[in-house]
Every structure is written in C-alpha cells, then in structure tokens.
GROMACS .gro file of C-alpha atoms in nm:
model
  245
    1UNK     CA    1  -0.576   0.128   0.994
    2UNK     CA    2  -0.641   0.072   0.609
    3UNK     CA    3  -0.426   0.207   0.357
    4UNK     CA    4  -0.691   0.395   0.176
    5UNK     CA    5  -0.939   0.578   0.388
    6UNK     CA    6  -1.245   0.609   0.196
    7UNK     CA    7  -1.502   0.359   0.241
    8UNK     CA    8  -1.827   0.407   0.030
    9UNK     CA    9  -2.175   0.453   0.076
   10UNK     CA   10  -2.342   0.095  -0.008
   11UNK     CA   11  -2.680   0.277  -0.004
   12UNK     CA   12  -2.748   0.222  -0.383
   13UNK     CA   13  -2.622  -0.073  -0.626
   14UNK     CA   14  -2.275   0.023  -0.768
   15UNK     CA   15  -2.116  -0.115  -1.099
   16UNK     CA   16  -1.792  -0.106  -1.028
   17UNK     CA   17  -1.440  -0.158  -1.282
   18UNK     CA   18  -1.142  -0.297  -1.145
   19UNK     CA   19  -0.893  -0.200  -1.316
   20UNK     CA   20  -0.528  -0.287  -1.335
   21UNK     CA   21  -0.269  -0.041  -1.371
   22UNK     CA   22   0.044  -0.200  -1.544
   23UNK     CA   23   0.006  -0.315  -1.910
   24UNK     CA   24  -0.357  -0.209  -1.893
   25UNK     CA   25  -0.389   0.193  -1.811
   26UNK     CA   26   0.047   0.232  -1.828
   27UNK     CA   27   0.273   0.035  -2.033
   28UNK     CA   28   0.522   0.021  -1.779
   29UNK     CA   29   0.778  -0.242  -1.924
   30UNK     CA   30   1.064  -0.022  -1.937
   31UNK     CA   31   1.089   0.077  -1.606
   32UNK     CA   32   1.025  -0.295  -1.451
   33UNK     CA   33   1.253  -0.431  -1.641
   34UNK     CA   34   1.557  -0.195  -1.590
   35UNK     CA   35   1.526  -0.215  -1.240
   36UNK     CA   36   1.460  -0.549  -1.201
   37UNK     CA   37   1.779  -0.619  -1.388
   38UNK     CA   38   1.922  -0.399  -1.166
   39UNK     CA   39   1.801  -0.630  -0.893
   40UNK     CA   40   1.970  -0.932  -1.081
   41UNK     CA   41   2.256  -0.778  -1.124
   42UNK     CA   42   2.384  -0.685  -0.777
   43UNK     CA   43   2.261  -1.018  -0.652
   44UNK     CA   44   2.492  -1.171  -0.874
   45UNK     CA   45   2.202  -1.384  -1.052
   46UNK     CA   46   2.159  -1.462  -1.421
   47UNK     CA   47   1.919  -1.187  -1.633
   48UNK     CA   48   1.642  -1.413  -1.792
   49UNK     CA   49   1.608  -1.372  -2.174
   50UNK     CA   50   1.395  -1.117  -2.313
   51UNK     CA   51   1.050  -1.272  -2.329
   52UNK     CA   52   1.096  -1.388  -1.937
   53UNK     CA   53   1.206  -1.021  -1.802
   54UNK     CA   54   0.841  -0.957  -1.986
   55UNK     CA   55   0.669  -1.176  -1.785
   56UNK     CA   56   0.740  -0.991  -1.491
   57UNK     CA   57   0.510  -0.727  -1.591
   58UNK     CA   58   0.209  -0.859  -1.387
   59UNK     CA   59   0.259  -1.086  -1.126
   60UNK     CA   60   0.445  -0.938  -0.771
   61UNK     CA   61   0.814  -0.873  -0.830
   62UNK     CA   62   0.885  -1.139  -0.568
   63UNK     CA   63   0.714  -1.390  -0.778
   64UNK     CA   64   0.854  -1.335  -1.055
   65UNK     CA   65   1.199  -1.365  -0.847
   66UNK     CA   66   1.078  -1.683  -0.737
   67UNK     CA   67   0.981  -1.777  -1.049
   68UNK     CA   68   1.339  -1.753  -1.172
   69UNK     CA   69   1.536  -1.936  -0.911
   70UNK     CA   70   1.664  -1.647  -0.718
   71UNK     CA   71   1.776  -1.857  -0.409
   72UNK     CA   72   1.561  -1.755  -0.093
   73UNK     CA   73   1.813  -1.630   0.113
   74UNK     CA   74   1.876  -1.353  -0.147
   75UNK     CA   75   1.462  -1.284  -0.189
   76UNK     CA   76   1.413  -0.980   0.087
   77UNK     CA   77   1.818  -0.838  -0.122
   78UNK     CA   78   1.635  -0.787  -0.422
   79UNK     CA   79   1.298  -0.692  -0.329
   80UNK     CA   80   1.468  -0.409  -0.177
   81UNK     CA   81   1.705  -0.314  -0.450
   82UNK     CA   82   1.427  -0.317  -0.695
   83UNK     CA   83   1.227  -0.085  -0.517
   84UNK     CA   84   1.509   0.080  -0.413
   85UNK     CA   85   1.589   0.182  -0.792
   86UNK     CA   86   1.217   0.169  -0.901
   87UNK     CA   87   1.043   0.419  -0.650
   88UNK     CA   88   1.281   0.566  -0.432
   89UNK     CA   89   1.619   0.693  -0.597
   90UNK     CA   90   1.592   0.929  -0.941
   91UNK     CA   91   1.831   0.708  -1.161
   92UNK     CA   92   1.701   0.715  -1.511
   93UNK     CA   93   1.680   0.995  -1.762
   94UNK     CA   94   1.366   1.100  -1.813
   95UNK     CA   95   1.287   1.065  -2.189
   96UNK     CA   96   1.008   1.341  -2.181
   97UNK     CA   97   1.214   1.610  -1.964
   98UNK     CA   98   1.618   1.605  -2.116
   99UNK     CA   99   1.869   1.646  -1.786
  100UNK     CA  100   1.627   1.543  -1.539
  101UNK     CA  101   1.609   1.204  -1.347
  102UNK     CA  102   1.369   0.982  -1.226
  103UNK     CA  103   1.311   0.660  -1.060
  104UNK     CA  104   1.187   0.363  -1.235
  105UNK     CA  105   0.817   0.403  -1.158
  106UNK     CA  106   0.790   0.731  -1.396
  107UNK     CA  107   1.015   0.513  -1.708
  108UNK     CA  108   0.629   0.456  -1.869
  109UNK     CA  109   0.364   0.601  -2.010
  110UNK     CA  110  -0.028   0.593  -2.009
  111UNK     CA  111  -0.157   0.365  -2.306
  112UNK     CA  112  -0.255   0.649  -2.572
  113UNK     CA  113  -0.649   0.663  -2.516
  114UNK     CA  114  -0.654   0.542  -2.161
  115UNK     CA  115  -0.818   0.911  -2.006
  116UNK     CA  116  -1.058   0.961  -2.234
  117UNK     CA  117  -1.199   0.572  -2.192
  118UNK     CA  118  -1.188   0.656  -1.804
  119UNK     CA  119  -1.404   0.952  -1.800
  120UNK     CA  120  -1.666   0.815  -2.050
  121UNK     CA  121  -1.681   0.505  -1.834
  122UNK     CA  122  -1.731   0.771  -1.495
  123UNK     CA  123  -1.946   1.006  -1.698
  124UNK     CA  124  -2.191   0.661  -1.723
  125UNK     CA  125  -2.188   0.633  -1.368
  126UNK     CA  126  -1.916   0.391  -1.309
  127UNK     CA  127  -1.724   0.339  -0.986
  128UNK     CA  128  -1.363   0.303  -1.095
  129UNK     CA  129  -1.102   0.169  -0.894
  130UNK     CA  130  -0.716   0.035  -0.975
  131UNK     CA  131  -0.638  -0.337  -0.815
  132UNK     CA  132  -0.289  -0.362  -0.877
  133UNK     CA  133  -0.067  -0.691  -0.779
  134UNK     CA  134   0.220  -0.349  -0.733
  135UNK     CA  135   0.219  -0.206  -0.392
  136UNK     CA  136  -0.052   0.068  -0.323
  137UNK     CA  137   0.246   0.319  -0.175
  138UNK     CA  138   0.389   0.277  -0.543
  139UNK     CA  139   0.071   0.272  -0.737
  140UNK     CA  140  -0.028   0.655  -0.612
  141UNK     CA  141   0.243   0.792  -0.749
  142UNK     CA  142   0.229   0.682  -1.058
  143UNK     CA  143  -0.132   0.754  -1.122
  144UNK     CA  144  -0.066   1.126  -0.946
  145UNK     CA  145   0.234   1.163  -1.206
  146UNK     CA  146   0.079   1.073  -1.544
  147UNK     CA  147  -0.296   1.247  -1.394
  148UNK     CA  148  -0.478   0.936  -1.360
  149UNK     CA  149  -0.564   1.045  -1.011
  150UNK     CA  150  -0.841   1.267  -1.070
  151UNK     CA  151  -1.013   1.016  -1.321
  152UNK     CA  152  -1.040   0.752  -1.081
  153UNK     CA  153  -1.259   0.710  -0.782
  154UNK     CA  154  -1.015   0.500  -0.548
  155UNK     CA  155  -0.618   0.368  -0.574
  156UNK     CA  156  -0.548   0.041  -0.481
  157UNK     CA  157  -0.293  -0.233  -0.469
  158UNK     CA  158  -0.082  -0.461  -0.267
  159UNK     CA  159   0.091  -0.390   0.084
  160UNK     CA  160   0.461  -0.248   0.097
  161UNK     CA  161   0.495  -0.614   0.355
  162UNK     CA  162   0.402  -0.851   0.115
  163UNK     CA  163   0.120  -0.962   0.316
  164UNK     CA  164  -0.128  -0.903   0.026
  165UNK     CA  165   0.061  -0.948  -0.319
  166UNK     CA  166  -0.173  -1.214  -0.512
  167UNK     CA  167  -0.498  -1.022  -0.696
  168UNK     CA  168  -0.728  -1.199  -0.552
  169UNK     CA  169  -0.589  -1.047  -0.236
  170UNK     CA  170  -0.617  -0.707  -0.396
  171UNK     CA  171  -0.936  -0.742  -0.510
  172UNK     CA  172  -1.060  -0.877  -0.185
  173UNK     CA  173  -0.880  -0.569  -0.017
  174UNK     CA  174  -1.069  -0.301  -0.250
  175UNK     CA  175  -1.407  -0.456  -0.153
  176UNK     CA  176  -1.371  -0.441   0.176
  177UNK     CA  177  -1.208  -0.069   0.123
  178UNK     CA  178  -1.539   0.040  -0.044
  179UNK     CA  179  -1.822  -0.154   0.139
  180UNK     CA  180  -1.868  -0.418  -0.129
  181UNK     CA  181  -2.228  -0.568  -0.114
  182UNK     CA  182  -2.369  -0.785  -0.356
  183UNK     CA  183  -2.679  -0.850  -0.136
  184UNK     CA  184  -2.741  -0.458  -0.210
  185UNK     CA  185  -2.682  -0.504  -0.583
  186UNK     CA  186  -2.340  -0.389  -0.643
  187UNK     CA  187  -2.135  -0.573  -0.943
  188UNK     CA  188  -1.773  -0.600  -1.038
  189UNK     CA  189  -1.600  -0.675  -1.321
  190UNK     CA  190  -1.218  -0.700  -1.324
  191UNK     CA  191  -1.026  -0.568  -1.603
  192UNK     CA  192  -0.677  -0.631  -1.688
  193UNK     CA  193  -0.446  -0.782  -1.901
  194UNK     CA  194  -0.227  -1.099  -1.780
  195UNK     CA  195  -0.389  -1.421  -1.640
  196UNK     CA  196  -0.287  -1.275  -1.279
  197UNK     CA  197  -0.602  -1.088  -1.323
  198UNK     CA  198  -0.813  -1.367  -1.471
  199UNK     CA  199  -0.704  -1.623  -1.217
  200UNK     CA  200  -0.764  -1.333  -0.935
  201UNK     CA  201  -1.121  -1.278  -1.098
  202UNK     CA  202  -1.228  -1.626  -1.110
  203UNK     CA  203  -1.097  -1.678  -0.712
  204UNK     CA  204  -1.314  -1.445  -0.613
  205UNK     CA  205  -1.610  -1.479  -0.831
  206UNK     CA  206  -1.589  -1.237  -1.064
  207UNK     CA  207  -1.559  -1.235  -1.461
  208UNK     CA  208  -1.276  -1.046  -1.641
  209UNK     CA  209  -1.251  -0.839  -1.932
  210UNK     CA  210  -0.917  -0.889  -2.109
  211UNK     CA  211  -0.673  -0.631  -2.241
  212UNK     CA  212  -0.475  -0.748  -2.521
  213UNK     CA  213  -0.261  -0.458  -2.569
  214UNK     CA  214  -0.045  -0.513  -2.280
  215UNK     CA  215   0.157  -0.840  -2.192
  216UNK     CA  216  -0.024  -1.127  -2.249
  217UNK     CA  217   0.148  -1.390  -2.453
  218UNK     CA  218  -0.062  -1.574  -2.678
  219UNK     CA  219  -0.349  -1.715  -2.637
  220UNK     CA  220  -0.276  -1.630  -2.239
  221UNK     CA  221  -0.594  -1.443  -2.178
  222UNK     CA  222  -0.797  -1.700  -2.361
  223UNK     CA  223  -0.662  -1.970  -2.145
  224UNK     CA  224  -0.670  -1.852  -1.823
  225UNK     CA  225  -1.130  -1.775  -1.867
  226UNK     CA  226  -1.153  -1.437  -1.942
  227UNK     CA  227  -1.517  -1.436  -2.038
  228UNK     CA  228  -1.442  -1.110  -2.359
  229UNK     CA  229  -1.106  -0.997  -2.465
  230UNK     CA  230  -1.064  -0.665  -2.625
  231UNK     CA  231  -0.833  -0.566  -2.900
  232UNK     CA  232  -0.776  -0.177  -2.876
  233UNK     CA  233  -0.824   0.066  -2.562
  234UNK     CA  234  -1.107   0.261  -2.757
  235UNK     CA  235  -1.344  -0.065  -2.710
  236UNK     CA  236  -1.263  -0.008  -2.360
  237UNK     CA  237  -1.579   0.149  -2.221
  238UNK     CA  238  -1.833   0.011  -2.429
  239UNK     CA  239  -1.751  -0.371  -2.372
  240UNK     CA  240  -1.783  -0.270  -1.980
  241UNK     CA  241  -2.129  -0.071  -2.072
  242UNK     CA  242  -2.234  -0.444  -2.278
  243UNK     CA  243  -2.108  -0.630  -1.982
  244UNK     CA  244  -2.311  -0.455  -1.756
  245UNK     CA  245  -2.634  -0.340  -1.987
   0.00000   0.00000   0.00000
C-alpha cells in the first residue's frame, strides 16, 4: 500500500506545483545541521566546515554522508542517529516556546511569506503538492507543525527505507500518487531551490522554477537548467501563473 492514500480524479487537466519543502517553504538549516553533527559526532567522523554542513540541506542525508567519506560500514549508524535526534527524541530548546524541547525537525521556520503565496497559488486553481528528497513520515510533521497542512493539497517525499531518496524518485512517486496524465492535459512544474530539484526536473521531463532564497550556492541554480529563478518568495505565485498562462 502507498504512503499517501489519495489518488486524484484525472477527469479534467490539472496544473500542478511541486514544491519542495526544505530551503524553499522552511528554512530548515538549523535543525539539519545540529543533528547531523550529532550524527558525526558519535560516529567518531570529522564535522565538514561550514559551507559543506550547508550543502546537506537538499540532497538525502545519506548522500550527503556519502558525500563526505563516512566509511560504509558506519552509513545505516548514522542514518539512524540523525533521525534519531532529528524526528524522534525532543533534544533542542525550542526558541519560540522557553523550557520546552523538541526534536530537530521543529529547529526551523516557514520562509516569512510562504502561506500567503500558497493560498493565492490554490485560490487560482492550483494543485499543490510537496516532493521532498526528506522522508514523507518526516515531512508531515513538519508541515502539520508550522500549518502548512491545510494549504496544501497532498504531502510527499521519500520512503523511511531509502528505496526512493533521489527527486526524480519523488517526483515520479507523487505522479503516480495523484493519477498524473499528460495525455489528459495535466502539467507540472517543479519548484525548489538546490540543483537536486533541477536535476530531478529535467530526469523526468519537467522544467523548474528556482528559489534563490534558500541554499543554492552561486550560480548553482543557473547551472544545473532551471528554466526562471526567482529572487524573493512574494514573486512566488505569479512566476508559476506566467509559467503556466
């Protein structure tokens, strides 16, 4: 059985966003990075310097492992003690509510903006879905916690196995989740803000619309085809209106 029950209707032609979650609807960096150091820690391995712990905002934490030369016997060890310390065990004070902990997950915040961009783009008749590279059974959480729920039409994201971590795999997922049928007219665009989700775009034949307020590098988004890149989250739903007018 899926992770996500609903499946759509395909009777009429949908426009539908993807839309990533971290560094595009939550700037999330805090609570990534303190648990994947965490991670490092206990596993004995060297913490990268501070522009490569940024770089793990995006892709799966297991690539970003890989990435840095954690040795493979150690890989399933620190997968679990980062999301051990990021979504199941209340460790870090919660800068909103003094005295009271949280896990990792709820160390962010939703990009000032972010819900009133969402509604204008569902008041327009958008079908809005999140196609995260983070795993779906982390993903709802969040999006319950900081009320993104209710302004989005489906939750989405990779499997708690690792089976589907890349975003093409995510974004293959979602359509299936949904019906996708571009025989019957529907349309995609992905929107996000590393070159995870240009790369996953392009595999699966869609363009994407890039964020740079989150954790691109330089030139990043640019590089890595996404067809428009966007400055500030209030250009948000009228460059997906343009791309779809």
């Amino acid at each position: 059985m899926s992770e996500n029950s609903a499946v759509l209707s395909n009777t009429n032609a949908r426009r539908i966003v993807l839309l990533d979650l971290d560094g595009t609807l939550t700037q999330s960096d805090a609570g990534i990075i303190a648990c994947a150091k965490i991670a490092l820690r206990k596993l004995q391995q060297p913490i990268p310097d501070d522009a490569e712990m940024q770089r793990f905002i995006g892709p799966s934490i297991m690539e970003s492992f890989q990435r840095n030369h954690v040795p493979t016997e150690l890989l399933q060890d620190g997968l679990a003690l980062y999301r051990k310390y990021y979504s199941e065990e209340a460790v870090f004070d919660d800068p909103n509510h003094p005295g009271k902990k949280i896990p990792g997950c709820l160390l962010n915040k939703v990009y000032e903006g972010i819900p009133e961009q969402l509604i204008a783009l569902r008041n327009a008749g958008f079908y809005l879905a999140t196609a995260s590279c983070k795993p779906e059974y982390q993903v709802k959480p969040i999006c319950d916690y900081f009320g993104l729920t209710t302004l989005i039409d489906g939750i989405y994201g990779a499997s708690r196995d690792m089976s589907r971590i890349t975003k093409a795999q995510v974004i293959r997922y979602v359509f299936d989740e949904i019906g996708y049928d571009s025989a019957k007219g529907d349309k995609a665009l992905m929107v996000g803000d590393r070159w995870t989700d240009a790369d996953g775009a392009k595999e699966c034949g869609l363009d994407c619309l890039g964020c740079a307020w989150g954790y691109a590098e330089p030139g990043e988004l640019a590089e890595h085809g996404s067809y428009r890149i966007i400055d500030c989250v209030s250009e948000l739903s009228t460059a997906v209106s343009e791309y779809f007018a």
